[in-house]
Coordinates of C-alpha atoms and ligand atoms in Angstrom, one line a residue:
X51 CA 20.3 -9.7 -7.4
X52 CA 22.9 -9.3 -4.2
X53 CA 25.0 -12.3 -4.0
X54 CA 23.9 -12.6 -0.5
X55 CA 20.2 -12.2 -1.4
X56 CA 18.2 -15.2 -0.4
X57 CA 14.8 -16.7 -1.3
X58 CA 12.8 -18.7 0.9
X59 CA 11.7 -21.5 -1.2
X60 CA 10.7 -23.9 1.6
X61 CA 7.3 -24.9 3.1
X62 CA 5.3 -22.2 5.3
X63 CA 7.1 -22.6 9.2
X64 CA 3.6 -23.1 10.6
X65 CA 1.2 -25.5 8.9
X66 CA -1.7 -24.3 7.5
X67 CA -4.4 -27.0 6.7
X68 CA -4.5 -28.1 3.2
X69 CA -3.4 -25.7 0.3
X70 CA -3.7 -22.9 0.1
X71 CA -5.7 -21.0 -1.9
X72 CA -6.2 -17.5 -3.4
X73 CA -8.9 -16.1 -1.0
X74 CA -8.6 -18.8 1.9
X75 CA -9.3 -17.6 5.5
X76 CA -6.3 -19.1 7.4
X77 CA -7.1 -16.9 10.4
X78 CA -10.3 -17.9 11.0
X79 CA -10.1 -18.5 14.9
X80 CA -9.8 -15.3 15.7
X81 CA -13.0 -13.7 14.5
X82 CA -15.9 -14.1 16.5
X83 CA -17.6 -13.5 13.1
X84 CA -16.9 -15.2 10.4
X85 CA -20.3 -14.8 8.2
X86 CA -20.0 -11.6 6.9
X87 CA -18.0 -11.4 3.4
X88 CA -16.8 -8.1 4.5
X89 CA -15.8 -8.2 7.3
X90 CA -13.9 -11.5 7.0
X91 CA -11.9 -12.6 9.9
X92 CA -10.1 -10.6 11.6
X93 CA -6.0 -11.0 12.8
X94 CA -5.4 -11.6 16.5
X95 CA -2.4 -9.5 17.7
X96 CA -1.1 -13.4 18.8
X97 CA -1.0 -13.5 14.7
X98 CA 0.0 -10.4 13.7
X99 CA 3.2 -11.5 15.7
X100 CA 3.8 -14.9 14.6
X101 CA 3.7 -13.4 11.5
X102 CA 5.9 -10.6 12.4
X103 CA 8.3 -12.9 14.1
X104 CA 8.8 -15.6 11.0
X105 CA 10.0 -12.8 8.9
X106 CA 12.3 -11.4 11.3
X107 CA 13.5 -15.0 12.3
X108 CA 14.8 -15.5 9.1
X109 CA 16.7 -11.6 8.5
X110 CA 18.9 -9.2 10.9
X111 CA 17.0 -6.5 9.5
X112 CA 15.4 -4.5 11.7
X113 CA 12.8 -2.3 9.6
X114 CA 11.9 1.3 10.4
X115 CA 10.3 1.7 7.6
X116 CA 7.9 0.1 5.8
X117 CA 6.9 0.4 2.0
X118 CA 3.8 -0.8 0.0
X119 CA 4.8 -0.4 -4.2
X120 CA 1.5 -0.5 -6.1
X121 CA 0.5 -1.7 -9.8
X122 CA 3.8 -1.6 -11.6
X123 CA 5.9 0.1 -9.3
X124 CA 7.4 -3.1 -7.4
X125 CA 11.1 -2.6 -9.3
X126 CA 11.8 -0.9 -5.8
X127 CA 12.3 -3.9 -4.1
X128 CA 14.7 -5.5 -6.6
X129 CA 17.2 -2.4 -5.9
X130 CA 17.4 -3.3 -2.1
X131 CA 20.8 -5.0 -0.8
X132 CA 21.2 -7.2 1.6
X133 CA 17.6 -8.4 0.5
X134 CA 15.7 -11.3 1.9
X135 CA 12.8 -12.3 -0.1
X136 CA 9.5 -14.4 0.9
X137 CA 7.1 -15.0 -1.3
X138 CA 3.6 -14.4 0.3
X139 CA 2.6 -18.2 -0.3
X140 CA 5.7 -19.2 2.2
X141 CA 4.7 -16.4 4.7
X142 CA 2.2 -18.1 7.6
X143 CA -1.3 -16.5 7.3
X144 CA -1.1 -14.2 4.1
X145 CA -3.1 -13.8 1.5
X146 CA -2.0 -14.2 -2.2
X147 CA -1.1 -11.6 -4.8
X148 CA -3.7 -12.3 -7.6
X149 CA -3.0 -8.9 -9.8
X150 CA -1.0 -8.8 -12.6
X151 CA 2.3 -6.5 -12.2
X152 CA 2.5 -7.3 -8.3
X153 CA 4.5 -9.8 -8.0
X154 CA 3.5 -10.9 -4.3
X155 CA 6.6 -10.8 -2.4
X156 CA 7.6 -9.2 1.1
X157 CA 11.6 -8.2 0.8
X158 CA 13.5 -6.8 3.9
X159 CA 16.5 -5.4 3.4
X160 CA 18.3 -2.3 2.8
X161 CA 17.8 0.9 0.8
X162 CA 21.1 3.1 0.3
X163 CA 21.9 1.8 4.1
X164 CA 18.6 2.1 5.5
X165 CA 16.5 -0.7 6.7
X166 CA 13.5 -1.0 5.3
X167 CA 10.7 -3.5 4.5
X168 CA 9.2 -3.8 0.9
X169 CA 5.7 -4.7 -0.3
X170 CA 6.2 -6.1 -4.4
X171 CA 2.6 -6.1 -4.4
X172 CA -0.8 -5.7 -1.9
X173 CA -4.1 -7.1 -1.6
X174 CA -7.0 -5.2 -2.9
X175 CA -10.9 -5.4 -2.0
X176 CA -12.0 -6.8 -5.7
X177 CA -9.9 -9.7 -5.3
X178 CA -12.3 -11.2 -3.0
X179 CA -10.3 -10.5 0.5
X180 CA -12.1 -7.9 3.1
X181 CA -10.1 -4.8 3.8
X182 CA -9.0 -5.8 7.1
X183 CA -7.2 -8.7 5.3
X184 CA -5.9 -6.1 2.6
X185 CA -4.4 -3.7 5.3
X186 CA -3.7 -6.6 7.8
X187 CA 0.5 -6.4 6.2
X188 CA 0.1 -3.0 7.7
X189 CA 0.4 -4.4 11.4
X190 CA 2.8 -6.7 10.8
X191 CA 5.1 -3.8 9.8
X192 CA 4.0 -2.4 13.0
X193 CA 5.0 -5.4 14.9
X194 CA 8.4 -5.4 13.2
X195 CA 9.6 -2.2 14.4
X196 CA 8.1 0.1 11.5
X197 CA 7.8 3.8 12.8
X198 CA 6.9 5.0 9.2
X199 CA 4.9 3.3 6.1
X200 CA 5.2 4.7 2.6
X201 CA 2.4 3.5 0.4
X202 CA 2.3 4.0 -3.6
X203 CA -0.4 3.3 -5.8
X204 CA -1.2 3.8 -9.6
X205 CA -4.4 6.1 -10.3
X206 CA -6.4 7.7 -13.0
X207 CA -5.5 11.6 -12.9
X208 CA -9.3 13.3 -12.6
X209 CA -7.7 16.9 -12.6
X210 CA -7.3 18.4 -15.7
X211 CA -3.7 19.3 -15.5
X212 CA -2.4 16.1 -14.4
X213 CA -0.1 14.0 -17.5
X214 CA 0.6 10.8 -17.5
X215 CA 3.5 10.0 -15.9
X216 CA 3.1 12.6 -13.2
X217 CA 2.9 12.1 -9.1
X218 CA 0.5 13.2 -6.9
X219 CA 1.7 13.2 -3.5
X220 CA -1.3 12.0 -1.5
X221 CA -2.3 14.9 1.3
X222 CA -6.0 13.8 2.1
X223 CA -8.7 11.0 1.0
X224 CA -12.1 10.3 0.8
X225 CA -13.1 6.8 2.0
X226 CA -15.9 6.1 0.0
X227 CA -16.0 2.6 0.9
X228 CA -16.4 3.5 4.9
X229 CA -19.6 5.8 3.8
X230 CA -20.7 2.4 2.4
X231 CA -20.0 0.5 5.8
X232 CA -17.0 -0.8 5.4
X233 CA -13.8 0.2 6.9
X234 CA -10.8 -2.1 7.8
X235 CA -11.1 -1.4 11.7
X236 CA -14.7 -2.5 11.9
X237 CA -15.2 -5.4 14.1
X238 CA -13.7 -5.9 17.8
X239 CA -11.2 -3.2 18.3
X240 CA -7.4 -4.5 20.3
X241 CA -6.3 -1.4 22.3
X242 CA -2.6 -2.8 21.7
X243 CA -2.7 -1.7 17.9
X244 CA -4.5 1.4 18.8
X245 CA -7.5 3.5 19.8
X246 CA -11.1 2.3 18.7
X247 CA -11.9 5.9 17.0
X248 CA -8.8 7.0 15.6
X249 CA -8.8 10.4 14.1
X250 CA -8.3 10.6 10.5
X251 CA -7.6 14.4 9.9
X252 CA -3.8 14.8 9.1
X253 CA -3.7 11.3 8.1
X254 CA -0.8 11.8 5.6
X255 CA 2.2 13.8 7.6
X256 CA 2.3 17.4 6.7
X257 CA 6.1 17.0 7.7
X258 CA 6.6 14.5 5.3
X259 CA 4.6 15.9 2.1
X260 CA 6.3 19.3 2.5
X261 CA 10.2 17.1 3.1
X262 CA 8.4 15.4 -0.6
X263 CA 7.6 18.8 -2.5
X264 CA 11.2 20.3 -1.9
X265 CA 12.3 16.9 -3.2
X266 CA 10.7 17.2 -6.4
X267 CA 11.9 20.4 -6.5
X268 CA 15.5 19.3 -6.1
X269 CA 15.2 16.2 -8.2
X270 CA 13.9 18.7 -10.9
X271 CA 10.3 17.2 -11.6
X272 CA 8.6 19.9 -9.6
X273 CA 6.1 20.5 -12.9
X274 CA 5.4 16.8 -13.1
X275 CA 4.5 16.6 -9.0
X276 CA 1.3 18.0 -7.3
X277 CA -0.4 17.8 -4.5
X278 CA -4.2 16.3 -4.5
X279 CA -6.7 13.8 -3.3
X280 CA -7.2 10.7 -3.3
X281 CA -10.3 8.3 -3.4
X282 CA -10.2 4.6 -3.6
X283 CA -13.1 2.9 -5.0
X284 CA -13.8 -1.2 -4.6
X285 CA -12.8 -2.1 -8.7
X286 CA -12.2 -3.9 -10.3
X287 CA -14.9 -2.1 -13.3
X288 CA -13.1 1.5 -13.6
X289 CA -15.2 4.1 -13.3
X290 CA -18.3 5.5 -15.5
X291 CA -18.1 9.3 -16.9
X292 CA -20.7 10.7 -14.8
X293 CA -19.4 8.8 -11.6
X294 CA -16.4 10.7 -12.2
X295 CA -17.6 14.0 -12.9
X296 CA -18.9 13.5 -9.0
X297 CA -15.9 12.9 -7.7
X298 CA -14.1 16.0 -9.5
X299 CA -17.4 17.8 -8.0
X300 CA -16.4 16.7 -4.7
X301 CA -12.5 17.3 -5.3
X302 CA -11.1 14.3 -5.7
X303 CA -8.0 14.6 -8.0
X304 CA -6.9 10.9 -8.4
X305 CA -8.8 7.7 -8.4
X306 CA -7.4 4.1 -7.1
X307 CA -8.6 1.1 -6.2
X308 CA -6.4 0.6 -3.0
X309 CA -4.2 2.6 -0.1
X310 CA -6.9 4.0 1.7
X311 CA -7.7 1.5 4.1
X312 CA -4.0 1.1 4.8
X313 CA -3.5 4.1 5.6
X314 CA -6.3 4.3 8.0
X315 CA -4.9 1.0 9.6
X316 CA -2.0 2.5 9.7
X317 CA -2.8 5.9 11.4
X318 CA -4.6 3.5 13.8
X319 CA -1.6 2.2 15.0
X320 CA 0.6 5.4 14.7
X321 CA 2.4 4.7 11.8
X322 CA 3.7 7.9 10.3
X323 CA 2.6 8.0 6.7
X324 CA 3.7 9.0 3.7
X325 CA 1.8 8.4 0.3
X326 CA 1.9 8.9 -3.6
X327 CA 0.0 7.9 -6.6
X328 CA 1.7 7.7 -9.8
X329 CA -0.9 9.0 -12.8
X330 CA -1.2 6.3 -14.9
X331 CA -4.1 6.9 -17.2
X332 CA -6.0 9.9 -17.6
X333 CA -9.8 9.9 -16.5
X334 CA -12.5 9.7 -19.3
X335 CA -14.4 12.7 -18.5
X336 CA -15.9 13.2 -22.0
X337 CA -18.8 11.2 -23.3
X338 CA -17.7 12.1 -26.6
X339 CA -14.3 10.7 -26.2
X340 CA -13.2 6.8 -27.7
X341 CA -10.9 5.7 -25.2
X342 CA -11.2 2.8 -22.2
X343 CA -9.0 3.1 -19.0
X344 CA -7.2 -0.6 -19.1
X345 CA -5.2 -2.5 -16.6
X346 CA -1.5 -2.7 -19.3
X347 CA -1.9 1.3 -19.6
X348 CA -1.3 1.5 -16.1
X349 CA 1.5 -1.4 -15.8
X350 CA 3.1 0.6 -19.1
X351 CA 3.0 4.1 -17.0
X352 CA 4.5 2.3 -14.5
X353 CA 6.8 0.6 -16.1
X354 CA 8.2 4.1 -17.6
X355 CA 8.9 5.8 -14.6
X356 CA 10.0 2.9 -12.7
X357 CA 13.6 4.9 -12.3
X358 CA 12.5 8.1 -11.0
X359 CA 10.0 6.5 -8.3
X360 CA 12.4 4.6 -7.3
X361 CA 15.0 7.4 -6.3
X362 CA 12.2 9.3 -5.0
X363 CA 11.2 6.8 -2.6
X364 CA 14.9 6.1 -1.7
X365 CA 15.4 9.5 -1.3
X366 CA 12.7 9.8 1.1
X367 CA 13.9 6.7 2.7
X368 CA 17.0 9.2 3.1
X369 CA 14.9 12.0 4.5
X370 CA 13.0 9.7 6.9
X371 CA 15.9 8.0 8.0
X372 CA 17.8 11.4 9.4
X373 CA 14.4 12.2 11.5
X374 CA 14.4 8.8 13.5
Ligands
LIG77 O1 -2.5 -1.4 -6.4 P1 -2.8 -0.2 -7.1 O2 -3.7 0.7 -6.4 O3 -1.5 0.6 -7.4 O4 -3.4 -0.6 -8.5 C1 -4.3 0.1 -9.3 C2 -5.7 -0.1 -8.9 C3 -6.0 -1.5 -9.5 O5 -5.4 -2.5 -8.7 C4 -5.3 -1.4 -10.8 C5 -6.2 -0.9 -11.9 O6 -5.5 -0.9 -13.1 O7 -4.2 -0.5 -10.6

Protein backbone atom coordinates (compact mmCIF):
# COMPACT_ATOMS: atom_id res chain seq x y z
CA UNK A 1 0.00 0.00 0.00
CA UNK A 2 1.28 3.76 -1.07
CA UNK A 3 2.89 5.40 1.89
CA UNK A 4 0.62 8.19 1.39
CA UNK A 5 -2.51 5.92 1.11
CA UNK A 6 -4.96 6.71 3.86
CA UNK A 7 -7.94 4.81 5.48
CA UNK A 8 -10.79 6.45 6.92
CA UNK A 9 -11.27 4.73 10.08
CA UNK A 10 -13.47 7.36 11.85
CA UNK A 11 -17.28 7.68 12.47
CA UNK A 12 -19.69 8.39 9.30
CA UNK A 13 -19.45 12.59 8.83
CA UNK A 14 -23.20 12.72 8.96
CA UNK A 15 -25.01 10.76 11.64
CA UNK A 16 -27.08 8.18 10.78
CA UNK A 17 -29.56 7.00 13.55
CA UNK A 18 -28.53 3.99 15.39
CA UNK A 19 -26.21 1.30 13.76
CA UNK A 20 -26.18 0.44 11.07
CA UNK A 21 -27.08 -2.55 9.57
CA UNK A 22 -26.73 -4.77 6.48
CA UNK A 23 -29.99 -3.87 4.53
CA UNK A 24 -31.01 -0.61 6.56
CA UNK A 25 -32.78 2.16 4.65
CA UNK A 26 -30.85 5.31 5.65
CA UNK A 27 -32.45 7.25 2.86
CA UNK A 28 -35.76 6.82 3.70
CA UNK A 29 -37.05 10.52 3.40
CA UNK A 30 -36.75 10.73 0.15
CA UNK A 31 -39.14 8.19 -1.17
CA UNK A 32 -42.64 8.97 -1.32
CA UNK A 33 -42.90 5.15 -1.16
CA UNK A 34 -41.45 3.28 1.13
CA UNK A 35 -43.71 -0.09 1.17
CA UNK A 36 -42.69 -1.75 -1.67
CA UNK A 37 -39.58 -4.29 -1.05
CA UNK A 38 -38.49 -3.48 -4.51
CA UNK A 39 -38.69 -0.50 -5.04
CA UNK A 40 -37.07 0.57 -1.68
CA UNK A 41 -36.38 4.22 -1.22
CA UNK A 42 -35.12 6.02 -3.55
CA UNK A 43 -31.80 8.66 -3.34
CA UNK A 44 -32.70 12.39 -3.60
CA UNK A 45 -30.12 14.22 -5.94
CA UNK A 46 -29.65 16.41 -2.34
CA UNK A 47 -28.13 12.83 -1.28
CA UNK A 48 -26.56 11.65 -4.08
CA UNK A 49 -24.43 14.90 -3.44
CA UNK A 50 -23.74 14.75 0.16
CA UNK A 51 -22.54 11.63 -0.62
CA UNK A 52 -20.64 12.75 -3.55
CA UNK A 53 -19.23 15.63 -1.72
CA UNK A 54 -17.84 13.49 1.67
CA UNK A 55 -15.75 11.50 -0.64
CA UNK A 56 -14.31 14.31 -2.45
CA UNK A 57 -13.89 16.31 0.83
CA UNK A 58 -11.60 14.00 2.06
CA UNK A 59 -9.26 13.39 -1.62
CA UNK A 60 -7.90 15.96 -4.44
CA UNK A 61 -8.91 13.42 -6.86
CA UNK A 62 -11.00 14.44 -9.28
CA UNK A 63 -12.49 11.10 -11.04
CA UNK A 64 -13.20 10.82 -14.66
CA UNK A 65 -13.69 7.59 -14.51
CA UNK A 66 -15.39 5.33 -12.56
CA UNK A 67 -14.92 1.42 -12.06
CA UNK A 68 -17.16 -1.30 -10.42
CA UNK A 69 -14.68 -4.75 -9.90
CA UNK A 70 -17.06 -7.73 -9.43
CA UNK A 71 -16.77 -11.16 -7.47
CA UNK A 72 -13.04 -11.62 -7.15
CA UNK A 73 -11.77 -9.09 -9.21
CA UNK A 74 -11.29 -6.17 -6.49
CA UNK A 75 -7.20 -6.62 -6.55
CA UNK A 76 -7.60 -3.51 -8.98
CA UNK A 77 -8.11 -1.15 -6.45
CA UNK A 78 -5.09 -2.23 -4.27
CA UNK A 79 -2.70 -1.25 -7.41
CA UNK A 80 -4.03 2.42 -7.40
CA UNK A 81 -1.52 5.25 -5.96
CA UNK A 82 -2.22 7.96 -4.32
CA UNK A 83 -5.22 5.88 -2.97
CA UNK A 84 -7.78 6.99 -0.50
CA UNK A 85 -9.82 4.34 0.88
CA UNK A 86 -13.41 4.44 2.69
CA UNK A 87 -14.92 1.58 3.75
CA UNK A 88 -18.69 1.61 2.77
CA UNK A 89 -19.74 1.44 6.62
CA UNK A 90 -17.84 5.14 7.00
CA UNK A 91 -19.47 6.48 3.76
CA UNK A 92 -22.94 8.43 4.77
CA UNK A 93 -26.01 6.56 3.24
CA UNK A 94 -24.35 3.28 1.73
CA UNK A 95 -25.28 0.10 1.87
CA UNK A 96 -22.94 -2.77 3.11
CA UNK A 97 -20.89 -5.26 1.09
CA UNK A 98 -22.36 -8.66 2.39
CA UNK A 99 -20.67 -11.04 -0.47
CA UNK A 100 -17.72 -12.86 0.09
CA UNK A 101 -14.67 -11.71 -2.19
CA UNK A 102 -15.92 -7.99 -2.31
CA UNK A 103 -14.41 -6.39 0.13
CA UNK A 104 -16.74 -3.28 0.34
CA UNK A 105 -14.65 -0.37 -0.12
CA UNK A 106 -14.83 2.84 -2.40
CA UNK A 107 -10.89 3.83 -3.26
CA UNK A 108 -10.12 7.08 -5.31
CA UNK A 109 -7.01 7.46 -6.58
CA UNK A 110 -4.83 7.00 -9.48
CA UNK A 111 -4.28 4.38 -12.08
CA UNK A 112 -0.84 4.76 -14.11
CA UNK A 113 -1.60 8.75 -13.69
CA UNK A 114 -5.16 8.66 -14.37
CA UNK A 115 -7.83 9.54 -11.90
CA UNK A 116 -10.10 7.19 -11.34
CA UNK A 117 -12.64 5.90 -8.74
CA UNK A 118 -12.78 2.19 -7.63
CA UNK A 119 -15.67 0.01 -6.51
CA UNK A 120 -13.81 -3.25 -4.28
CA UNK A 121 -17.10 -4.66 -4.30
CA UNK A 122 -21.21 -3.75 -5.33
CA UNK A 123 -24.47 -4.36 -4.03
CA UNK A 124 -26.49 -7.07 -5.64
CA UNK A 125 -30.50 -7.62 -5.64
CA UNK A 126 -30.22 -11.16 -3.48
CA UNK A 127 -28.77 -9.45 -0.74
CA UNK A 128 -31.92 -7.95 0.21
CA UNK A 129 -31.25 -4.12 -1.22
CA UNK A 130 -33.61 -3.01 -4.30
CA UNK A 131 -31.75 -2.21 -7.50
CA UNK A 132 -32.10 1.37 -7.26
CA UNK A 133 -30.00 1.01 -4.01
CA UNK A 134 -27.54 -1.52 -5.94
CA UNK A 135 -26.98 1.05 -8.90
CA UNK A 136 -27.47 4.15 -6.53
CA UNK A 137 -22.97 4.23 -6.35
CA UNK A 138 -23.57 4.76 -10.01
CA UNK A 139 -24.81 8.55 -9.47
CA UNK A 140 -22.57 9.30 -7.04
CA UNK A 141 -19.78 8.70 -9.65
CA UNK A 142 -21.86 10.87 -11.76
CA UNK A 143 -21.86 13.62 -9.19
CA UNK A 144 -18.09 13.30 -8.78
CA UNK A 145 -17.16 14.20 -12.20
CA UNK A 146 -17.31 10.60 -13.82
CA UNK A 147 -17.66 10.92 -17.69
CA UNK A 148 -17.13 7.09 -18.10
CA UNK A 149 -18.00 3.86 -15.81
CA UNK A 150 -16.34 0.54 -16.32
CA UNK A 151 -18.23 -2.29 -14.79
CA UNK A 152 -16.75 -6.06 -14.37
CA UNK A 153 -18.52 -8.94 -13.25
CA UNK A 154 -17.93 -12.72 -12.91
CA UNK A 155 -20.32 -15.05 -15.04
CA UNK A 156 -21.07 -18.51 -16.03
CA UNK A 157 -20.00 -18.88 -19.78
CA UNK A 158 -23.46 -20.38 -21.56
CA UNK A 159 -21.58 -20.46 -25.12
CA UNK A 160 -19.95 -23.44 -25.90
CA UNK A 161 -16.64 -22.07 -26.75
CA UNK A 162 -16.11 -19.99 -23.87
CA UNK A 163 -13.05 -21.50 -21.14
CA UNK A 164 -12.73 -20.62 -17.95
CA UNK A 165 -10.63 -17.86 -17.48
CA UNK A 166 -11.73 -16.17 -20.65
CA UNK A 167 -13.46 -12.42 -20.99
CA UNK A 168 -16.41 -11.54 -22.59
CA UNK A 169 -16.59 -8.01 -23.35
CA UNK A 170 -20.20 -7.12 -22.65
CA UNK A 171 -21.85 -5.48 -26.08
CA UNK A 172 -25.64 -5.95 -25.26
CA UNK A 173 -28.03 -7.44 -22.31
CA UNK A 174 -31.22 -8.70 -21.63
CA UNK A 175 -32.85 -7.27 -18.44
CA UNK A 176 -34.80 -9.99 -17.38
CA UNK A 177 -35.49 -8.53 -14.17
CA UNK A 178 -37.28 -5.27 -15.88
CA UNK A 179 -39.66 -7.87 -17.96
CA UNK A 180 -40.47 -8.91 -14.34
CA UNK A 181 -41.19 -5.23 -13.23
CA UNK A 182 -38.35 -4.20 -11.83
CA UNK A 183 -35.85 -1.80 -13.11
CA UNK A 184 -33.59 0.59 -10.99
CA UNK A 185 -35.27 3.85 -12.57
CA UNK A 186 -38.75 2.92 -11.55
CA UNK A 187 -40.30 5.32 -9.18
CA UNK A 188 -40.30 9.34 -9.52
CA UNK A 189 -37.94 10.14 -12.30
CA UNK A 190 -35.22 13.71 -11.43
CA UNK A 191 -34.69 15.30 -14.86
CA UNK A 192 -31.16 16.42 -13.29
CA UNK A 193 -29.73 12.73 -13.52
CA UNK A 194 -31.52 12.22 -16.75
CA UNK A 195 -34.48 11.59 -19.10
CA UNK A 196 -37.52 9.47 -17.70
CA UNK A 197 -37.27 6.95 -20.81
CA UNK A 198 -33.76 6.58 -21.54
CA UNK A 199 -32.95 4.54 -24.57
CA UNK A 200 -31.13 1.45 -23.98
CA UNK A 201 -29.89 0.38 -27.55
CA UNK A 202 -26.10 1.01 -27.72
CA UNK A 203 -25.92 0.88 -24.14
CA UNK A 204 -22.31 -0.39 -24.06
CA UNK A 205 -20.04 2.15 -26.41
CA UNK A 206 -19.32 0.61 -29.68
CA UNK A 207 -16.15 3.01 -29.45
CA UNK A 208 -15.13 1.53 -26.48
CA UNK A 209 -15.68 -2.38 -27.22
CA UNK A 210 -13.89 -2.04 -30.60
CA UNK A 211 -10.71 0.36 -28.56
CA UNK A 212 -11.15 -3.32 -26.09
CA UNK A 213 -10.93 -5.94 -28.95
CA UNK A 214 -7.69 -4.44 -30.49
CA UNK A 215 -6.48 -4.44 -26.94
CA UNK A 216 -6.78 -8.04 -26.56
CA UNK A 217 -5.39 -8.34 -29.64
CA UNK A 218 -2.22 -6.42 -28.56
CA UNK A 219 -2.02 -7.75 -25.15
CA UNK A 220 -2.00 -11.23 -26.93
CA UNK A 221 -5.31 -12.89 -25.42
CA UNK A 222 -7.33 -12.33 -28.51
CA UNK A 223 -8.35 -16.32 -28.33
CA UNK A 224 -9.32 -16.07 -24.68
CA UNK A 225 -11.68 -12.60 -25.40
CA UNK A 226 -15.12 -12.60 -27.24
CA UNK A 227 -17.69 -10.58 -27.67
CA UNK A 228 -21.34 -11.69 -26.23
CA UNK A 229 -24.34 -11.05 -24.09
CA UNK A 230 -25.12 -10.69 -21.04
CA UNK A 231 -28.15 -11.44 -18.73
CA UNK A 232 -28.34 -10.86 -15.05
CA UNK A 233 -30.65 -12.83 -13.18
CA UNK A 234 -31.83 -11.96 -9.24
CA UNK A 235 -29.55 -15.08 -7.47
CA UNK A 236 -28.53 -15.97 -5.27
CA UNK A 237 -29.73 -20.01 -6.46
CA UNK A 238 -27.65 -20.36 -9.87
CA UNK A 239 -29.50 -21.39 -12.54
CA UNK A 240 -31.41 -24.79 -13.42
CA UNK A 241 -30.37 -26.82 -16.81
CA UNK A 242 -33.43 -26.15 -18.71
CA UNK A 243 -33.60 -22.36 -17.47
CA UNK A 244 -30.34 -22.16 -19.15
CA UNK A 245 -30.97 -23.87 -22.24
CA UNK A 246 -33.61 -20.80 -22.62
CA UNK A 247 -31.40 -18.31 -22.32
CA UNK A 248 -28.77 -19.90 -24.92
CA UNK A 249 -32.24 -20.18 -27.00
CA UNK A 250 -32.58 -16.56 -26.70
CA UNK A 251 -28.63 -15.78 -27.07
CA UNK A 252 -27.53 -15.04 -24.05
CA UNK A 253 -23.76 -15.94 -23.80
CA UNK A 254 -22.95 -15.22 -20.11
CA UNK A 255 -24.97 -15.31 -17.02
CA UNK A 256 -24.52 -12.93 -13.81
CA UNK A 257 -26.26 -11.89 -11.07
CA UNK A 258 -25.34 -8.06 -11.22
CA UNK A 259 -24.23 -5.05 -13.80
CA UNK A 260 -27.30 -4.67 -15.64
CA UNK A 261 -29.08 -2.34 -13.66
CA UNK A 262 -25.91 -0.19 -13.43
CA UNK A 263 -25.49 0.09 -16.57
CA UNK A 264 -29.00 1.15 -17.23
CA UNK A 265 -28.56 3.76 -14.39
CA UNK A 266 -25.77 4.72 -15.88
CA UNK A 267 -26.83 5.27 -19.55
CA UNK A 268 -29.59 7.17 -17.74
CA UNK A 269 -27.30 9.73 -16.67
CA UNK A 270 -24.94 9.60 -19.75
CA UNK A 271 -22.20 7.82 -18.39
CA UNK A 272 -20.22 6.30 -21.23
CA UNK A 273 -19.85 2.60 -20.51
CA UNK A 274 -17.64 0.08 -20.83
CA UNK A 275 -18.33 -3.53 -19.48
CA UNK A 276 -16.69 -7.15 -19.15
CA UNK A 277 -17.47 -10.39 -17.57
CA UNK A 278 -14.73 -12.63 -16.55
CA UNK A 279 -15.99 -16.56 -17.27
CA UNK A 280 -15.74 -18.03 -14.14
CA UNK A 281 -17.53 -21.31 -14.31
CA UNK A 282 -18.83 -22.98 -17.08
CA UNK A 283 -22.80 -23.46 -17.36
CA UNK A 284 -24.30 -26.93 -16.64
CA UNK A 285 -26.04 -27.48 -19.72
CA UNK A 286 -26.15 -31.37 -19.49
CA UNK A 287 -28.46 -33.25 -17.31
CA UNK A 288 -26.25 -36.01 -17.39
CA UNK A 289 -23.30 -34.04 -16.07
CA UNK A 290 -22.11 -34.16 -11.98
CA UNK A 291 -21.02 -30.86 -11.37
CA UNK A 292 -22.63 -27.74 -9.26
CA UNK A 293 -21.78 -24.04 -10.19
CA UNK A 294 -20.35 -22.66 -6.55
CA UNK A 295 -19.56 -19.33 -5.19
CA UNK A 296 -15.18 -20.35 -4.42
CA UNK A 297 -15.09 -21.56 -8.24
CA UNK A 298 -15.83 -18.18 -9.26
CA UNK A 299 -13.54 -16.29 -6.43
CA UNK A 300 -10.67 -19.10 -7.59
CA UNK A 301 -11.20 -17.93 -11.49
CA UNK A 302 -10.99 -14.71 -10.26
CA UNK A 303 -8.32 -15.00 -8.28
CA UNK A 304 -6.19 -16.55 -11.34
CA UNK A 305 -6.50 -13.93 -13.66
CA UNK A 306 -6.42 -11.12 -11.24
CA UNK A 307 -3.10 -9.86 -13.25
CA UNK A 308 -4.28 -9.73 -16.64
CA UNK A 309 -7.71 -7.93 -15.72
CA UNK A 310 -6.01 -5.66 -14.03
CA UNK A 311 -3.71 -4.33 -16.96
CA UNK A 312 -6.63 -4.69 -19.13
CA UNK A 313 -8.71 -2.33 -17.19
CA UNK A 314 -5.63 0.02 -16.75
CA UNK A 315 -5.03 -0.13 -20.13
CA UNK A 316 -8.34 0.95 -20.91
CA UNK A 317 -8.10 3.50 -18.23
CA UNK A 318 -5.17 4.54 -20.71
CA UNK A 319 -7.35 4.41 -23.84
CA UNK A 320 -10.19 6.37 -22.13
CA UNK A 321 -8.01 8.76 -20.64
CA UNK A 322 -6.47 10.09 -24.31
CA UNK A 323 -10.30 10.57 -25.51
CA UNK A 324 -11.32 13.00 -22.70
O1 LIG B 1 -20.69 -9.27 -8.48
P1 LIG B 1 -20.58 -10.28 -9.55
O2 LIG B 1 -21.65 -10.15 -10.57
O3 LIG B 1 -19.21 -10.25 -10.19
O4 LIG B 1 -20.69 -11.70 -8.84
C1 LIG B 1 -21.16 -12.92 -9.38
C2 LIG B 1 -22.66 -12.99 -9.23
C3 LIG B 1 -22.81 -13.41 -7.78
O5 LIG B 1 -22.66 -12.29 -6.95
C4 LIG B 1 -21.68 -14.32 -7.55
C5 LIG B 1 -22.06 -15.74 -7.79
O6 LIG B 1 -20.99 -16.61 -7.60
O7 LIG B 1 -20.67 -13.94 -8.54
Amino acid sequence: MPEETKVFLETPAIPISGKKQANSFSASSDSPRTSSPTLGEHYSYDTIEEISNYLLSRTHIRPKIGIICGSGLGHLGETLSDATYFPYEDIPHFPLSTVVGHAGRMVLGTLNGVEVMVMQGRFHFYEGYPLTKCSMPVRVMKVCGCTHLITTNAAGGLHDSYQIGDIMIVKDHINIMGFAGNNPLQGPNDPRFGPRFPPMNRAYDPELIKIAENLANDMGIKDETHTGVYICLGGPSYETVSELRMWRMLGVDAVGMSTVHEVITARHCDLKVFAFSLITNKCITDYDSNGEANHAEVISAGAKRQDVLATFVTRMVEKINEML
